[in-house]
mmCIF file of C-alpha atoms in Angstrom:
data_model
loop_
_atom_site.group_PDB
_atom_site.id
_atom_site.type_symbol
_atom_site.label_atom_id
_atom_site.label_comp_id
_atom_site.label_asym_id
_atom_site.label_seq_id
_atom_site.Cartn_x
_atom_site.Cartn_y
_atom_site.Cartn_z
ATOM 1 C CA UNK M 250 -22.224 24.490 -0.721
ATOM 2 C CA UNK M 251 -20.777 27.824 0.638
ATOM 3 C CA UNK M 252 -23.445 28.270 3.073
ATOM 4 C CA UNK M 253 -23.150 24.518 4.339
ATOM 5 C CA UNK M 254 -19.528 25.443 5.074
ATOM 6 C CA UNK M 255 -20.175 28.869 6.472
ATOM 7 C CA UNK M 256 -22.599 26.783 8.929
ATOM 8 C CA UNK M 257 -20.329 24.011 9.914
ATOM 9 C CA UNK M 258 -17.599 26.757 10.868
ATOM 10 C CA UNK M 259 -20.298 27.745 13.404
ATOM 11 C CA UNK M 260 -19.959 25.240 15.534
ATOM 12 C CA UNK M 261 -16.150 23.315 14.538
ATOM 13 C CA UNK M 262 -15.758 22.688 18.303
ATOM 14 C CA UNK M 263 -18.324 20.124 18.271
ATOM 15 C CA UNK M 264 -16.596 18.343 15.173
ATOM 16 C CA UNK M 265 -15.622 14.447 16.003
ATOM 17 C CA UNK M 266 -15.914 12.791 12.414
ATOM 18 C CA UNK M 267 -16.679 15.382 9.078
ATOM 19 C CA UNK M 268 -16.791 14.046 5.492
ATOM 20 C CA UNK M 269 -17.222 16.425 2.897
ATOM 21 C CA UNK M 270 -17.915 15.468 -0.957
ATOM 22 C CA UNK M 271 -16.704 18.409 -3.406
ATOM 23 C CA UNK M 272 -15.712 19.169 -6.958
ATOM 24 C CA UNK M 273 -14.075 22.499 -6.390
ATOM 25 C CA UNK M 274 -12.062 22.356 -3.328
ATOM 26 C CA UNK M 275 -11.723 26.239 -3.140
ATOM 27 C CA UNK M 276 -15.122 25.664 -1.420
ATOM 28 C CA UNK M 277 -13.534 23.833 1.476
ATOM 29 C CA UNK M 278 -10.393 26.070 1.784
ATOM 30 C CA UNK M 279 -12.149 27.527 4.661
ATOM 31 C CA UNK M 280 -12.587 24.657 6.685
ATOM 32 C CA UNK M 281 -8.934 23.969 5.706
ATOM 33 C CA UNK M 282 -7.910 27.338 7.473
ATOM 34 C CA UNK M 283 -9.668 26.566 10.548
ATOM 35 C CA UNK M 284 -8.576 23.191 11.140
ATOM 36 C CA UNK M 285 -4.935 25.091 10.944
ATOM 37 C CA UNK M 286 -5.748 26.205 14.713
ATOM 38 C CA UNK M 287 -6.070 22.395 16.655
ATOM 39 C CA UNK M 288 -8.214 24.411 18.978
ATOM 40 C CA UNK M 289 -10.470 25.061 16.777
ATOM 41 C CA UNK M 290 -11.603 21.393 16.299
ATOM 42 C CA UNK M 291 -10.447 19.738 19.737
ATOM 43 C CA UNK M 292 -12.714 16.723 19.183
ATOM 44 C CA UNK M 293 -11.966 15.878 15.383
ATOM 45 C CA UNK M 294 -10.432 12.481 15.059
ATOM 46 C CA UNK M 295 -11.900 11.911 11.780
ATOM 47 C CA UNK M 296 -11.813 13.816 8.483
ATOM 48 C CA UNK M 297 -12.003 12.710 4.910
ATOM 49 C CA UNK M 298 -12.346 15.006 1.639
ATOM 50 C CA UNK M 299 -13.263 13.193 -1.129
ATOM 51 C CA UNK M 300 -12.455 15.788 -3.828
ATOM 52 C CA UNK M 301 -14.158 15.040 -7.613
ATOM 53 C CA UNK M 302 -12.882 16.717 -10.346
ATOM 54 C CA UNK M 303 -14.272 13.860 -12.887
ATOM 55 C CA UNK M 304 -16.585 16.749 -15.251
ATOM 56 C CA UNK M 305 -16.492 14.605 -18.609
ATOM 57 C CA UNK M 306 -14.534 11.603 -17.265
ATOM 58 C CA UNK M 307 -11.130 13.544 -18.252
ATOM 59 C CA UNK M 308 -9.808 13.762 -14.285
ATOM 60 C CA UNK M 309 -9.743 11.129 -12.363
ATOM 61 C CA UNK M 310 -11.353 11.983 -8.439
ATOM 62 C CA UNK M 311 -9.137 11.733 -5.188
ATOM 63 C CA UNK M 312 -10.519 10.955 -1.763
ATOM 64 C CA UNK M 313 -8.216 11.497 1.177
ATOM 65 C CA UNK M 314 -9.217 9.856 4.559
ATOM 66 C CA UNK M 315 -7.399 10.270 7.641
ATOM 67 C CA UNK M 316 -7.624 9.231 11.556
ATOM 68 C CA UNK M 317 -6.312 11.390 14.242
ATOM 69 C CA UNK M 318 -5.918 14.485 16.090
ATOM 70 C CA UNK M 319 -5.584 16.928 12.943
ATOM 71 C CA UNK M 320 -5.253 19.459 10.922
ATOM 72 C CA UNK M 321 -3.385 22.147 9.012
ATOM 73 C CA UNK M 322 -2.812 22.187 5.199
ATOM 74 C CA UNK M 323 0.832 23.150 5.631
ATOM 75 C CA UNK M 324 3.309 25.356 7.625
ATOM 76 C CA UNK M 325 5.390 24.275 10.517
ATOM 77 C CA UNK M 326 3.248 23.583 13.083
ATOM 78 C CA UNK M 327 1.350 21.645 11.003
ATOM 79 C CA UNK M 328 -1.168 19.303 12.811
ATOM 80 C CA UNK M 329 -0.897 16.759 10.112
ATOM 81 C CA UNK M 330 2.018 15.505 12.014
ATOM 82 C CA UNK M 331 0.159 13.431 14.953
ATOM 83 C CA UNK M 332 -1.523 11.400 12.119
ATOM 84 C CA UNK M 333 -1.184 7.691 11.845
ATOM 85 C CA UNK M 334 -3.930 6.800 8.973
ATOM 86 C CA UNK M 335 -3.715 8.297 5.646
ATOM 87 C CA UNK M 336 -5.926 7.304 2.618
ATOM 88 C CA UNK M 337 -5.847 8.753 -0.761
ATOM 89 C CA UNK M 338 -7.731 7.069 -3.475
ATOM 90 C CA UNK M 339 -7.345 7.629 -6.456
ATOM 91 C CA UNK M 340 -5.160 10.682 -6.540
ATOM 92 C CA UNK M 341 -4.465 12.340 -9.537
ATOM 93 C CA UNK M 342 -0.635 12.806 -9.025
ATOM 94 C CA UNK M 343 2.505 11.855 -7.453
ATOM 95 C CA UNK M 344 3.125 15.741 -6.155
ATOM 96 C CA UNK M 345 -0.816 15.489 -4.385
ATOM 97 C CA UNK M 346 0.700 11.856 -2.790
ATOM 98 C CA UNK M 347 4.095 13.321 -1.709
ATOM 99 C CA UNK M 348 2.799 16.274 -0.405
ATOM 100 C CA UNK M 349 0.287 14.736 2.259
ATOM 101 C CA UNK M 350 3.259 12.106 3.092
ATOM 102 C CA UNK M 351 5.687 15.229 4.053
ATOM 103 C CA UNK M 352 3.062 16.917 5.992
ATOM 104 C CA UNK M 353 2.339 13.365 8.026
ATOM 105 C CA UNK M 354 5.819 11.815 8.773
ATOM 106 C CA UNK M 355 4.280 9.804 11.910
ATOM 107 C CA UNK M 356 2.138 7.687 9.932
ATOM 108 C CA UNK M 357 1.925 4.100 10.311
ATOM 109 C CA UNK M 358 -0.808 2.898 8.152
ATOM 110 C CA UNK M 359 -0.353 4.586 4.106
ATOM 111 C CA UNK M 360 -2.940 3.335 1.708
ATOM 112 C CA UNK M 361 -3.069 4.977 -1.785
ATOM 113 C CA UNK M 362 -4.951 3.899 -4.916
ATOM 114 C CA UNK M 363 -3.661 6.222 -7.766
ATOM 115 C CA UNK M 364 -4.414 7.091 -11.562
ATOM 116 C CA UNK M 365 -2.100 9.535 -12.786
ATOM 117 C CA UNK M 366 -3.084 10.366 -16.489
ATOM 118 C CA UNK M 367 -0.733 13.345 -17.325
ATOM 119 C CA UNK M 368 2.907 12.525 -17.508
ATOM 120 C CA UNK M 369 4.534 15.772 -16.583
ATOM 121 C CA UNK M 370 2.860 15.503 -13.232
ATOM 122 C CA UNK M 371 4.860 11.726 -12.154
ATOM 123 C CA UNK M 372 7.831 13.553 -11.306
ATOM 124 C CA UNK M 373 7.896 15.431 -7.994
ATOM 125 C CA UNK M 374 10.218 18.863 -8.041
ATOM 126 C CA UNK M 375 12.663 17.913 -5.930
ATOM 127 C CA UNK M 376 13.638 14.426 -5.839
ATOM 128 C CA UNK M 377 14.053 13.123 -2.104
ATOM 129 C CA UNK M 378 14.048 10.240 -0.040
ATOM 130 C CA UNK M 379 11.079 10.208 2.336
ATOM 131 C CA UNK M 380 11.533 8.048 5.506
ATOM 132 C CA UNK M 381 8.705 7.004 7.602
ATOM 133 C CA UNK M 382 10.116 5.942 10.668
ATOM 134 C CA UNK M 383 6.835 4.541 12.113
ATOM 135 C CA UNK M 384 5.006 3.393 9.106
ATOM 136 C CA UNK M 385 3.845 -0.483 9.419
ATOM 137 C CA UNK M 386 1.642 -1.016 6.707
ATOM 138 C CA UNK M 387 1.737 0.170 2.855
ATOM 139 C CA UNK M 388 -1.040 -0.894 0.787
ATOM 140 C CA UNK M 389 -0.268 0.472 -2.640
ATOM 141 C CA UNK M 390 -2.484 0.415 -5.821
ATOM 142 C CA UNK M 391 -1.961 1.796 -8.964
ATOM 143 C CA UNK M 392 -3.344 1.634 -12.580
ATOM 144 C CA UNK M 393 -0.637 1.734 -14.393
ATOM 145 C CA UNK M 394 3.168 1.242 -13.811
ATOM 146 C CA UNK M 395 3.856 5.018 -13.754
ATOM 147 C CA UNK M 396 1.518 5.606 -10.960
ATOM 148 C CA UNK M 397 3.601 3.545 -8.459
ATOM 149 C CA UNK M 398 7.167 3.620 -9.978
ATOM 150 C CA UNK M 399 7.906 6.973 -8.508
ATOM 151 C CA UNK M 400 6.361 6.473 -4.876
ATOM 152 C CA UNK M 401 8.605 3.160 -4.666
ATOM 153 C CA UNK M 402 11.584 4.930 -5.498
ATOM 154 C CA UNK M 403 11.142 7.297 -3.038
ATOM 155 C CA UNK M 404 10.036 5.758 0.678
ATOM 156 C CA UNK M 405 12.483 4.366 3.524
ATOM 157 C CA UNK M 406 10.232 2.472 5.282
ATOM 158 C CA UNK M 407 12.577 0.645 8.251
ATOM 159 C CA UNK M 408 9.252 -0.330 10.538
ATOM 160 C CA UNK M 409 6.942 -1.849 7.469
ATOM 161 C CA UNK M 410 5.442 -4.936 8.503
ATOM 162 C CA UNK M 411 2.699 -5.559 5.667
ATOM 163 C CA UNK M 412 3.195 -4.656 2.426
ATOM 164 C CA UNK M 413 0.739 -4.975 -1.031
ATOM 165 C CA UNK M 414 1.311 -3.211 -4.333
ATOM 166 C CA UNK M 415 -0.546 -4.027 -7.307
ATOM 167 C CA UNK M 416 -1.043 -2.355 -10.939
ATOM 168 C CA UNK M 417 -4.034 -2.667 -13.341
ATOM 169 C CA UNK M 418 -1.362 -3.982 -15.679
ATOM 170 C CA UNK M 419 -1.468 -7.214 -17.877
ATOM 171 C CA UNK M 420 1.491 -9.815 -16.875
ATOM 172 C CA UNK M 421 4.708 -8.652 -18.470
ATOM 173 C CA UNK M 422 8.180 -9.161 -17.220
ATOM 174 C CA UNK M 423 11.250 -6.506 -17.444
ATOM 175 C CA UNK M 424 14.250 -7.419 -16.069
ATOM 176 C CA UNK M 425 15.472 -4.570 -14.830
ATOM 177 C CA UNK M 426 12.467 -3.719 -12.937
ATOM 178 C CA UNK M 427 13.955 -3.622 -9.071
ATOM 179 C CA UNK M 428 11.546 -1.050 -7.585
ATOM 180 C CA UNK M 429 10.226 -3.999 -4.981
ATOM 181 C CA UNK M 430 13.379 -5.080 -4.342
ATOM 182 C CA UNK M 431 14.854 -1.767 -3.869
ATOM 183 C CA UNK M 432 12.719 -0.495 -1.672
ATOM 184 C CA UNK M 433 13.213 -3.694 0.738
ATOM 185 C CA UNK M 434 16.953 -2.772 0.389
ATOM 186 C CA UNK M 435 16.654 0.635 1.539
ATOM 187 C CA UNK M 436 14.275 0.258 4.145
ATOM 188 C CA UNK M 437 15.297 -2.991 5.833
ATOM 189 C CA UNK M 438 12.523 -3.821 7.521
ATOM 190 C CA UNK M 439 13.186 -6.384 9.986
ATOM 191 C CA UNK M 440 9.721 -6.990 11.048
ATOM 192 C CA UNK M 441 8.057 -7.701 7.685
ATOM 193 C CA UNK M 442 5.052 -9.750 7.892
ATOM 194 C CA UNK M 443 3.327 -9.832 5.463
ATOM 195 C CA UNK M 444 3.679 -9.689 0.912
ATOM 196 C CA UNK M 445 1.777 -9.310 -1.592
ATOM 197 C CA UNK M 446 2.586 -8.503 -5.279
ATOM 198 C CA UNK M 447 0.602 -8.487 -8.336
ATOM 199 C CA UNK M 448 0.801 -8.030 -11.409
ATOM 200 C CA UNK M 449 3.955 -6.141 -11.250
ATOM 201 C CA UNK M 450 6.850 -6.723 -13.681
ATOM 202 C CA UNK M 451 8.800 -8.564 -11.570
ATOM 203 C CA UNK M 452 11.213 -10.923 -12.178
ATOM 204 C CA UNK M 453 11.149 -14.785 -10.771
ATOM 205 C CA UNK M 454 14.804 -13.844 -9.658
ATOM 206 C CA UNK M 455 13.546 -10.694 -8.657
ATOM 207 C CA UNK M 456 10.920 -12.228 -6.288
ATOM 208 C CA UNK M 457 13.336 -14.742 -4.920
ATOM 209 C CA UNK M 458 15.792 -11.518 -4.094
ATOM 210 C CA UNK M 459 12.694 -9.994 -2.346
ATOM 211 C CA UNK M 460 12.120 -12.854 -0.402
ATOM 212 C CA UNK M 461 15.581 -13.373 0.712
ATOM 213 C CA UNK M 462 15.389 -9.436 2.455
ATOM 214 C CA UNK M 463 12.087 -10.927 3.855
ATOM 215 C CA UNK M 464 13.263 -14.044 5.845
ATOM 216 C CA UNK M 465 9.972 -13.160 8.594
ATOM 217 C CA UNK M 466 7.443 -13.343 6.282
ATOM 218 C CA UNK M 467 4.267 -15.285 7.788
ATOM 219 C CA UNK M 468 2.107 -14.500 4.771
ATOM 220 C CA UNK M 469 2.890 -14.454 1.150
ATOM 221 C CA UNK M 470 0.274 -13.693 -2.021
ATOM 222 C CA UNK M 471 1.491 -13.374 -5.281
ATOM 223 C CA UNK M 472 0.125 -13.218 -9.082
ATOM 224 C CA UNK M 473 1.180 -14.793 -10.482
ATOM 225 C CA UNK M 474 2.443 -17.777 -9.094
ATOM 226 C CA UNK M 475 4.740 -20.024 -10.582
ATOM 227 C CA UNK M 476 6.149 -23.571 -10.144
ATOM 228 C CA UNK M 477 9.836 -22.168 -9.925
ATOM 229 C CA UNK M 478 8.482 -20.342 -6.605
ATOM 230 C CA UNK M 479 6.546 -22.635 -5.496
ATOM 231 C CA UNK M 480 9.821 -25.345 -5.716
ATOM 232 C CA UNK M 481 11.660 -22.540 -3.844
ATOM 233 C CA UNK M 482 9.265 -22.777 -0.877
ATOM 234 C CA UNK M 483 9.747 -26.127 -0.768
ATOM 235 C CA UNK M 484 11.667 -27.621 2.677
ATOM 236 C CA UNK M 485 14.277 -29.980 1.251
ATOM 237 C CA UNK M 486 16.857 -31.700 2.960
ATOM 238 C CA UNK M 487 19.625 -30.209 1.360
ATOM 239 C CA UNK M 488 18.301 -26.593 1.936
ATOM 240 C CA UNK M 489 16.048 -23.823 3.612
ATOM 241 C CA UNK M 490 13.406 -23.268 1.816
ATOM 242 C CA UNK M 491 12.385 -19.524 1.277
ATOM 243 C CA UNK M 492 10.065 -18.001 3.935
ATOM 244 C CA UNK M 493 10.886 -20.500 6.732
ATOM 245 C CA UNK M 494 8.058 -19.028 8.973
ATOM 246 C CA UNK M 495 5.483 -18.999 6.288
ATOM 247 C CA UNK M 496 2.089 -19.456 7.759
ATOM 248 C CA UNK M 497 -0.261 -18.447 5.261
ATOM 249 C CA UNK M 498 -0.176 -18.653 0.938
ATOM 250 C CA UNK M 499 -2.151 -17.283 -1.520
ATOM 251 C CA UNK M 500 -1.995 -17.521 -4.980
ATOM 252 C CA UNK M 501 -4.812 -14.733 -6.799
ATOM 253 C CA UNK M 502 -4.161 -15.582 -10.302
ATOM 254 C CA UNK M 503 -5.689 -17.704 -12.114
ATOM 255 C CA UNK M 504 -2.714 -20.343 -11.987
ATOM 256 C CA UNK M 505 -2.788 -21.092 -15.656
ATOM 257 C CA UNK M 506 1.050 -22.919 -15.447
ATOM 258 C CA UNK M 507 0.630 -24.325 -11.956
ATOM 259 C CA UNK M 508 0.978 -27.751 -11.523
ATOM 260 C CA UNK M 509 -1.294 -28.833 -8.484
ATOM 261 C CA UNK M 510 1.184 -31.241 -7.711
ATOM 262 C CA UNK M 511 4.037 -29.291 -6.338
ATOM 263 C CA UNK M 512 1.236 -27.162 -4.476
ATOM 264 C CA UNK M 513 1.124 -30.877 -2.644
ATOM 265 C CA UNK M 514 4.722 -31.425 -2.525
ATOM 266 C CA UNK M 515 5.485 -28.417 -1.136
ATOM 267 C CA UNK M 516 2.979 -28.378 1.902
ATOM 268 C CA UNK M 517 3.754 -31.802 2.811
ATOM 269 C CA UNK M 518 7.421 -31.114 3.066
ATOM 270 C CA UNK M 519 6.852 -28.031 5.290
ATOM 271 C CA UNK M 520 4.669 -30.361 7.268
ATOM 272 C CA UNK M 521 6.974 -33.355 7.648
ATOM 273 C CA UNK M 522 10.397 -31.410 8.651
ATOM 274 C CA UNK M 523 10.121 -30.452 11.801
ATOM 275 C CA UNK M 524 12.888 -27.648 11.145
ATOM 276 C CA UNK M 525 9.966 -25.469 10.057
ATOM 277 C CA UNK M 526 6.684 -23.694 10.224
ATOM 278 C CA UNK M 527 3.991 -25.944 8.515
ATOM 279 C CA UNK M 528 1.506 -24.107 6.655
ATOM 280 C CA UNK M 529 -2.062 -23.485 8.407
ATOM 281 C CA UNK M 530 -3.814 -22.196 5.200
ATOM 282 C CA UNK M 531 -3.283 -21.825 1.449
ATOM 283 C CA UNK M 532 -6.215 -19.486 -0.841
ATOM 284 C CA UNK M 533 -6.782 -19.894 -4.495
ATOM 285 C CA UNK M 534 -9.747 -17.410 -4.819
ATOM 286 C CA UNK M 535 -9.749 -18.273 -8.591
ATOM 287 C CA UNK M 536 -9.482 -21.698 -8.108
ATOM 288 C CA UNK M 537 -12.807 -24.216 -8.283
ATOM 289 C CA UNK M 538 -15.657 -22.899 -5.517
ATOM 290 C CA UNK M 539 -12.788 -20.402 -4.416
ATOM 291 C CA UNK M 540 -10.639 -23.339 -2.599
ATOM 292 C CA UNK M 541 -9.164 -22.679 0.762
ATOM 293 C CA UNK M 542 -6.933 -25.313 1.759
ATOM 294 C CA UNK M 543 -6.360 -25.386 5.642
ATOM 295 C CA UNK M 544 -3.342 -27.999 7.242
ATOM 296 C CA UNK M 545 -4.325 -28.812 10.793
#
């Protein structure tokens, strides 16, 4: 593998898109220290390391992907700042996820899968509010609660427009469990778009709260679903529903304590007031032959 990297070094100025697959990622340190020189790569938009350390399944492996003019592990002129695409799947801690989020502070798209499996790493040294002033879209994925819980508590986000977290986890509810909602306070995005939760802790109060910070939402998927929500989104004469603008609904669970008939209810009242948005499409991927229900 040495050799292949002494080679490639020979000729970085050609570089546009390099992938490298590695277990020990001392052997790539040296392509590391001459992306640290933008000159040195003038035509690299694309890089992604996908770094296994999985010997005997006891490590998880990490891929990082990124698009844009790059790259320099660290320092101050580091070229990780004209990123806007960052990918990390699963990374093995929340120091690795924080790290490549301090060097890129001009991203707009963050998508991270993560499977942190040793406890003393979920903490990162010095706790700190990271705001991404131009970040639009956060797709976050992790196995267990632990592996998100600490990246939640510590993004400003003011410019998000989509965001998706979901955990591995089986449906539980904790009451106290505001990370969602929390971040939405903090950040404020105006221009959210787009939701999606699942399988997250969340409270039904809790998801109403996070709805009320999200009065532009024109998509919504959550799991699971329940007829409490589903009532809230509901236009009624006496009040606005929740999500006023909502264009799009899906519901990913498998909808064991939905009742069908307040599905109904609730897109025929959006459809007969005229003071909002009708719905153009609802998804129930676990529903029979995967229904897709489209209001024209």
């Amino acid at each position: 593998m040495r050799n292949i990297v002494d080679l490639l070094l020979t000729c970085q100025h050609r570089w546009h898109t390099l992938e490298i697959s590695v277990n020990d990622l001392s052997v790539v340190q040296g392509l590391l220290d001459a992306m640290a020189n933008l000159d040195n790569a003038p035509l690299l938009r694309k890089f992604k390391l996908d770094f296994n350390t999985s010997e005997n399944g006891n490590y998880p492996s990490w891929k990082a992907s990124y698009t844009g003019l790059t790259l320099h592990p660290k320092g101050e002129h580091s070229g990780y700042t004209r990123l806007t695409d960052l990918k990390l799947l699963e990374c093995p801690s929340t120091e690795c996820i924080l790290w490549w989020i301090e060097q890129a502070p001009n991203l707009k798209t963050l998508n991270i899968s993560t499977k942190i499996q040793q406890p003393e790493h979920l903490q990162y040294p010095s706790p700190h509010v990271w705001k991404l002033s131009n970040l639009s879209k956060l797709d976050l994925f992790g196995f267990n609660l632990s592996d998100i819980e600490p990246l939640l508590a510590q993004l400003d986000l003011p410019k998000l427009t989509n965001l998706i977290v979901y955990t591995c986890m089986d449906d539980v509810v904790l009451d106290n469990w505001t990370y969602i909602e929390d971040l939405l306070s903090r950040s404020k995005p105006q221009a959210l778009k787009e939701l999606s939760l699942g399988s997250l802790p969340i409270s039904e109060d809790g998801i109403f709260n996070c709805l009320e910070k999200s009065p532009n939402l024109t998509y919504l998927g959550l799991d699971p679903m329940t007829n409490r929500i589903l009532n809230a989104l509901t236009a009624r004469k006496e009040r606005q529903p929740y999500c006023p603008v909502l264009k799009s609904l899906e519901i990913p669970g498998l909808m064991l304590d939905v009742d069908f008939r307040i599905i109904q209810g609730m897109v025929q009242s959006r459809l007969h007031d005229t003071r909002f948005k009708p719905l153009k499409k609802i998804t129930v991927p676990h529903a029979t032959n995967n229904a897709q229900i489209r209001v024209l």
